[in-house]
mmCIF file with all atom_site columns, C-alpha atoms in Angstrom:
data_model
loop_
_atom_site.group_PDB
_atom_site.id
_atom_site.type_symbol
_atom_site.label_atom_id
_atom_site.label_alt_id
_atom_site.label_comp_id
_atom_site.label_asym_id
_atom_site.label_entity_id
_atom_site.label_seq_id
_atom_site.pdbx_PDB_ins_code
_atom_site.Cartn_x
_atom_site.Cartn_y
_atom_site.Cartn_z
_atom_site.occupancy
_atom_site.B_iso_or_equiv
_atom_site.pdbx_formal_charge
_atom_site.auth_seq_id
_atom_site.auth_comp_id
_atom_site.auth_asym_id
_atom_site.auth_atom_id
_atom_site.pdbx_PDB_model_num
ATOM 1  C CA . ARG P 1 1  ? 109.374 124.291 93.584  1.00 80.00 ? 15  ARG P CA 1
ATOM 2  C CA . GLU P 1 2  ? 112.051 126.549 92.145  1.00 86.00 ? 16  GLU P CA 1
ATOM 3  C CA . GLY P 1 3  ? 114.724 123.918 92.743  1.00 86.00 ? 17  GLY P CA 1
ATOM 4  C CA . PHE P 1 4  ? 112.908 121.485 90.457  1.00 88.00 ? 18  PHE P CA 1
ATOM 5  C CA . SER P 1 5  ? 113.162 123.857 87.470  1.00 89.00 ? 19  SER P CA 1
ATOM 6  C CA . ALA P 1 6  ? 116.443 122.205 86.448  1.00 92.00 ? 20  ALA P CA 1
ATOM 7  C CA . VAL P 1 7  ? 114.885 118.723 86.194  1.00 90.00 ? 21  VAL P CA 1
ATOM 8  C CA . ALA P 1 8  ? 114.923 117.358 82.622  1.00 92.00 ? 22  ALA P CA 1
ATOM 9  C CA . GLU P 1 9  ? 113.151 114.403 80.998  1.00 90.00 ? 23  GLU P CA 1
ATOM 10 C CA . GLU P 1 10 ? 116.281 112.211 81.244  1.00 91.00 ? 24  GLU P CA 1
ATOM 11 C CA . ASP P 1 11 ? 116.668 112.865 84.997  1.00 90.00 ? 25  ASP P CA 1
ATOM 12 C CA . THR P 1 12 ? 115.670 110.705 87.931  1.00 86.00 ? 26  THR P CA 1
ATOM 13 C CA . VAL P 1 13 ? 114.354 112.531 90.989  1.00 85.00 ? 27  VAL P CA 1
ATOM 14 C CA . VAL P 1 14 ? 114.554 110.727 94.336  1.00 86.00 ? 28  VAL P CA 1
ATOM 15 C CA . LEU P 1 15 ? 112.083 112.161 96.836  1.00 84.00 ? 29  LEU P CA 1
ATOM 16 C CA . CYS P 1 16 ? 113.277 111.087 100.259 1.00 85.00 ? 30  CYS P CA 1
ATOM 17 C CA . GLY P 1 17 ? 110.007 111.318 102.126 1.00 84.00 ? 31  GLY P CA 1
ATOM 18 C CA . ASP P 1 18 ? 108.125 113.967 104.051 1.00 89.00 ? 32  ASP P CA 1
ATOM 19 C CA . ILE P 1 19 ? 106.939 115.489 100.780 1.00 85.00 ? 33  ILE P CA 1
ATOM 20 C CA . SER P 1 20 ? 103.559 116.800 101.901 1.00 90.00 ? 34  SER P CA 1
ATOM 21 C CA . TRP P 1 21 ? 101.882 118.341 104.914 1.00 92.00 ? 35  TRP P CA 1
ATOM 22 C CA . GLY P 1 22 ? 98.742  116.423 103.910 1.00 92.00 ? 36  GLY P CA 1
ATOM 23 C CA . MET P 1 23 ? 97.468  113.969 106.487 1.00 94.00 ? 37  MET P CA 1
ATOM 24 C CA . SER P 1 24 ? 95.475  111.966 103.925 1.00 93.00 ? 38  SER P CA 1
ATOM 25 C CA . LEU P 1 25 ? 95.873  111.094 100.262 1.00 92.00 ? 39  LEU P CA 1
ATOM 26 C CA . GLU P 1 26 ? 93.208  113.677 99.432  1.00 94.00 ? 40  GLU P CA 1
ATOM 27 C CA . GLU P 1 27 ? 95.028  116.421 101.333 1.00 95.00 ? 41  GLU P CA 1
ATOM 28 C CA . ALA P 1 28 ? 98.332  115.501 99.646  1.00 92.00 ? 42  ALA P CA 1
ATOM 29 C CA . GLU P 1 29 ? 96.818  115.471 96.128  1.00 93.00 ? 43  GLU P CA 1
ATOM 30 C CA . PRO P 1 30 ? 98.082  118.968 95.135  1.00 93.00 ? 44  PRO P CA 1
ATOM 31 C CA . ASP P 1 31 ? 101.621 117.884 96.031  1.00 91.00 ? 45  ASP P CA 1
ATOM 32 C CA . PHE P 1 32 ? 101.253 114.680 93.989  1.00 89.00 ? 46  PHE P CA 1
ATOM 33 C CA . ALA P 1 33 ? 99.962  116.722 91.040  1.00 90.00 ? 47  ALA P CA 1
ATOM 34 C CA . PHE P 1 34 ? 103.003 119.002 91.217  1.00 90.00 ? 48  PHE P CA 1
ATOM 35 C CA . LEU P 1 35 ? 105.411 116.063 91.378  1.00 88.00 ? 49  LEU P CA 1
ATOM 36 C CA . ASN P 1 36 ? 103.586 114.161 88.652  1.00 87.00 ? 50  ASN P CA 1
ATOM 37 C CA . ALA P 1 37 ? 103.944 117.165 86.326  1.00 87.00 ? 51  ALA P CA 1
ATOM 38 C CA . LEU P 1 38 ? 107.732 117.192 86.699  1.00 87.00 ? 52  LEU P CA 1
ATOM 39 C CA . PRO P 1 39 ? 109.686 115.692 83.824  1.00 88.00 ? 53  PRO P CA 1
ATOM 40 C CA . GLY P 1 40 ? 111.792 112.597 84.335  1.00 85.00 ? 54  GLY P CA 1
ATOM 41 C CA . GLN P 1 41 ? 111.416 109.567 86.507  1.00 83.00 ? 55  GLN P CA 1
ATOM 42 C CA . LYS P 1 42 ? 110.362 109.976 90.133  1.00 82.00 ? 56  LYS P CA 1
ATOM 43 C CA . TRP P 1 43 ? 111.203 107.652 93.024  1.00 83.00 ? 57  TRP P CA 1
ATOM 44 C CA . LEU P 1 44 ? 109.006 108.306 96.020  1.00 81.00 ? 58  LEU P CA 1
ATOM 45 C CA . LEU P 1 45 ? 110.181 107.029 99.411  1.00 81.00 ? 59  LEU P CA 1
ATOM 46 C CA . LYS P 1 46 ? 108.078 107.018 102.549 1.00 83.00 ? 60  LYS P CA 1
ATOM 47 C CA . GLY P 1 47 ? 109.087 109.496 105.208 1.00 85.00 ? 61  GLY P CA 1
ATOM 48 C CA . ASN P 1 48 ? 108.332 109.213 108.894 1.00 87.00 ? 62  ASN P CA 1
ATOM 49 C CA . HIS P 1 49 ? 105.789 112.067 108.606 1.00 87.00 ? 63  HIS P CA 1
ATOM 50 C CA . ASP P 1 50 ? 104.029 110.820 105.463 1.00 86.00 ? 64  ASP P CA 1
ATOM 51 C CA . TYR P 1 51 ? 100.819 109.929 107.308 1.00 87.00 ? 65  TYR P CA 1
ATOM 52 C CA . TRP P 1 52 ? 98.909  109.836 104.011 1.00 86.00 ? 66  TRP P CA 1
ATOM 53 C CA . TRP P 1 53 ? 100.943 106.731 103.027 1.00 84.00 ? 67  TRP P CA 1
ATOM 54 C CA . THR P 1 54 ? 98.925  103.902 104.551 1.00 83.00 ? 68  THR P CA 1
ATOM 55 C CA . THR P 1 55 ? 99.170  100.921 102.184 1.00 81.00 ? 69  THR P CA 1
ATOM 56 C CA . ALA P 1 56 ? 100.571 100.480 98.682  1.00 76.00 ? 70  ALA P CA 1
ATOM 57 C CA . SER P 1 57 ? 97.211  99.229  97.371  1.00 79.00 ? 71  SER P CA 1
ATOM 58 C CA . LYS P 1 58 ? 95.359  102.343 98.638  1.00 84.00 ? 72  LYS P CA 1
ATOM 59 C CA . MET P 1 59 ? 98.044  104.588 97.184  1.00 82.00 ? 73  MET P CA 1
ATOM 60 C CA . ASN P 1 60 ? 98.005  102.771 93.815  1.00 80.00 ? 74  ASN P CA 1
ATOM 61 C CA . ARG P 1 61 ? 94.223  102.985 93.669  1.00 84.00 ? 75  ARG P CA 1
ATOM 62 C CA . PHE P 1 62 ? 94.247  106.704 94.562  1.00 87.00 ? 76  PHE P CA 1
ATOM 63 C CA . PHE P 1 63 ? 96.906  107.488 91.943  1.00 85.00 ? 77  PHE P CA 1
ATOM 64 C CA . ALA P 1 64 ? 94.984  105.560 89.266  1.00 85.00 ? 78  ALA P CA 1
ATOM 65 C CA . GLU P 1 65 ? 91.676  107.239 90.165  1.00 89.00 ? 79  GLU P CA 1
ATOM 66 C CA . HIS P 1 66 ? 93.249  110.711 90.037  1.00 88.00 ? 80  HIS P CA 1
ATOM 67 C CA . GLY P 1 67 ? 95.151  110.302 86.777  1.00 84.00 ? 81  GLY P CA 1
ATOM 68 C CA . PHE P 1 68 ? 98.667  110.011 88.160  1.00 81.00 ? 82  PHE P CA 1
ATOM 69 C CA . ASP P 1 69 ? 100.506 107.762 85.725  1.00 67.00 ? 83  ASP P CA 1
ATOM 70 C CA . CYS P 1 70 ? 102.214 105.071 87.759  1.00 58.00 ? 84  CYS P CA 1
ATOM 71 C CA . ALA P 1 71 ? 102.750 102.381 85.149  1.00 42.00 ? 85  ALA P CA 1
ATOM 72 C CA . ALA P 1 72 ? 105.305 103.664 82.661  1.00 36.00 ? 86  ALA P CA 1
ATOM 73 C CA . PRO P 1 73 ? 108.906 104.229 83.771  1.00 39.00 ? 87  PRO P CA 1
ATOM 74 C CA . GLY P 1 74 ? 109.755 107.892 83.469  1.00 38.00 ? 88  GLY P CA 1
ATOM 75 C CA . ALA P 1 75 ? 106.123 109.012 83.735  1.00 40.00 ? 89  ALA P CA 1
ATOM 76 C CA . GLY P 1 76 ? 104.518 109.647 87.082  1.00 45.00 ? 90  GLY P CA 1
ATOM 77 C CA . PHE P 1 77 ? 105.687 107.980 90.236  1.00 51.00 ? 91  PHE P CA 1
ATOM 78 C CA . LEU P 1 78 ? 107.726 104.876 90.840  1.00 47.00 ? 92  LEU P CA 1
ATOM 79 C CA . ARG P 1 79 ? 107.280 103.654 94.362  1.00 48.00 ? 93  ARG P CA 1
ATOM 80 C CA . ARG P 1 80 ? 109.888 101.631 96.144  1.00 45.00 ? 94  ARG P CA 1
ATOM 81 C CA . THR P 1 81 ? 110.208 100.841 99.795  1.00 42.00 ? 95  THR P CA 1
ATOM 82 C CA . LEU P 1 82 ? 113.771 100.533 100.975 1.00 41.00 ? 96  LEU P CA 1
ATOM 83 C CA . ARG P 1 83 ? 114.402 98.356  103.961 1.00 45.00 ? 97  ARG P CA 1
ATOM 84 C CA . PRO P 1 84 ? 117.522 98.954  105.984 1.00 44.00 ? 98  PRO P CA 1
ATOM 85 C CA . SER P 1 85 ? 120.014 96.153  106.298 1.00 44.00 ? 99  SER P CA 1
ATOM 86 C CA . PRO P 1 86 ? 120.148 94.662  109.773 1.00 48.00 ? 100 PRO P CA 1
ATOM 87 C CA . ARG P 1 87 ? 123.050 96.143  111.686 1.00 47.00 ? 101 ARG P CA 1
ATOM 88 C CA . ARG P 1 88 ? 125.158 94.076  113.926 1.00 47.00 ? 102 ARG P CA 1
ATOM 89 C CA . CYS P 1 89 ? 126.890 95.564  116.862 1.00 44.00 ? 103 CYS P CA 1
ATOM 90 C CA . SER P 1 90 ? 130.250 94.160  117.721 1.00 45.00 ? 104 SER P CA 1
ATOM 91 C CA . SER P 1 91 ? 131.948 94.458  121.009 1.00 45.00 ? 105 SER P CA 1
ATOM 92 C CA . GLY P 1 92 ? 135.618 95.064  121.044 1.00 47.00 ? 106 GLY P CA 1
ATOM 93 C CA . SER P 1 93 ? 138.142 96.474  118.578 1.00 44.00 ? 107 SER P CA 1
#
């Protein structure tokens, strides 16, 4: 929490997953509230231990029902799923 004190309204914060010990959206709500209150734009990526993240539609519905502003850039969360590029292994050289 202390590390976020330097975040300003013009900043973009990339949260690289594993942001909550919550196992469900309800259990993770205090963490979402903290992140939502931060200034700037937030990018939330799914971590391998984010068990609360089931589907985008459930998450969008939960955020809307709990007052987390997801629509306006720079306010609330922006959710993006990054897919890794396929890697090709080469033999030789």
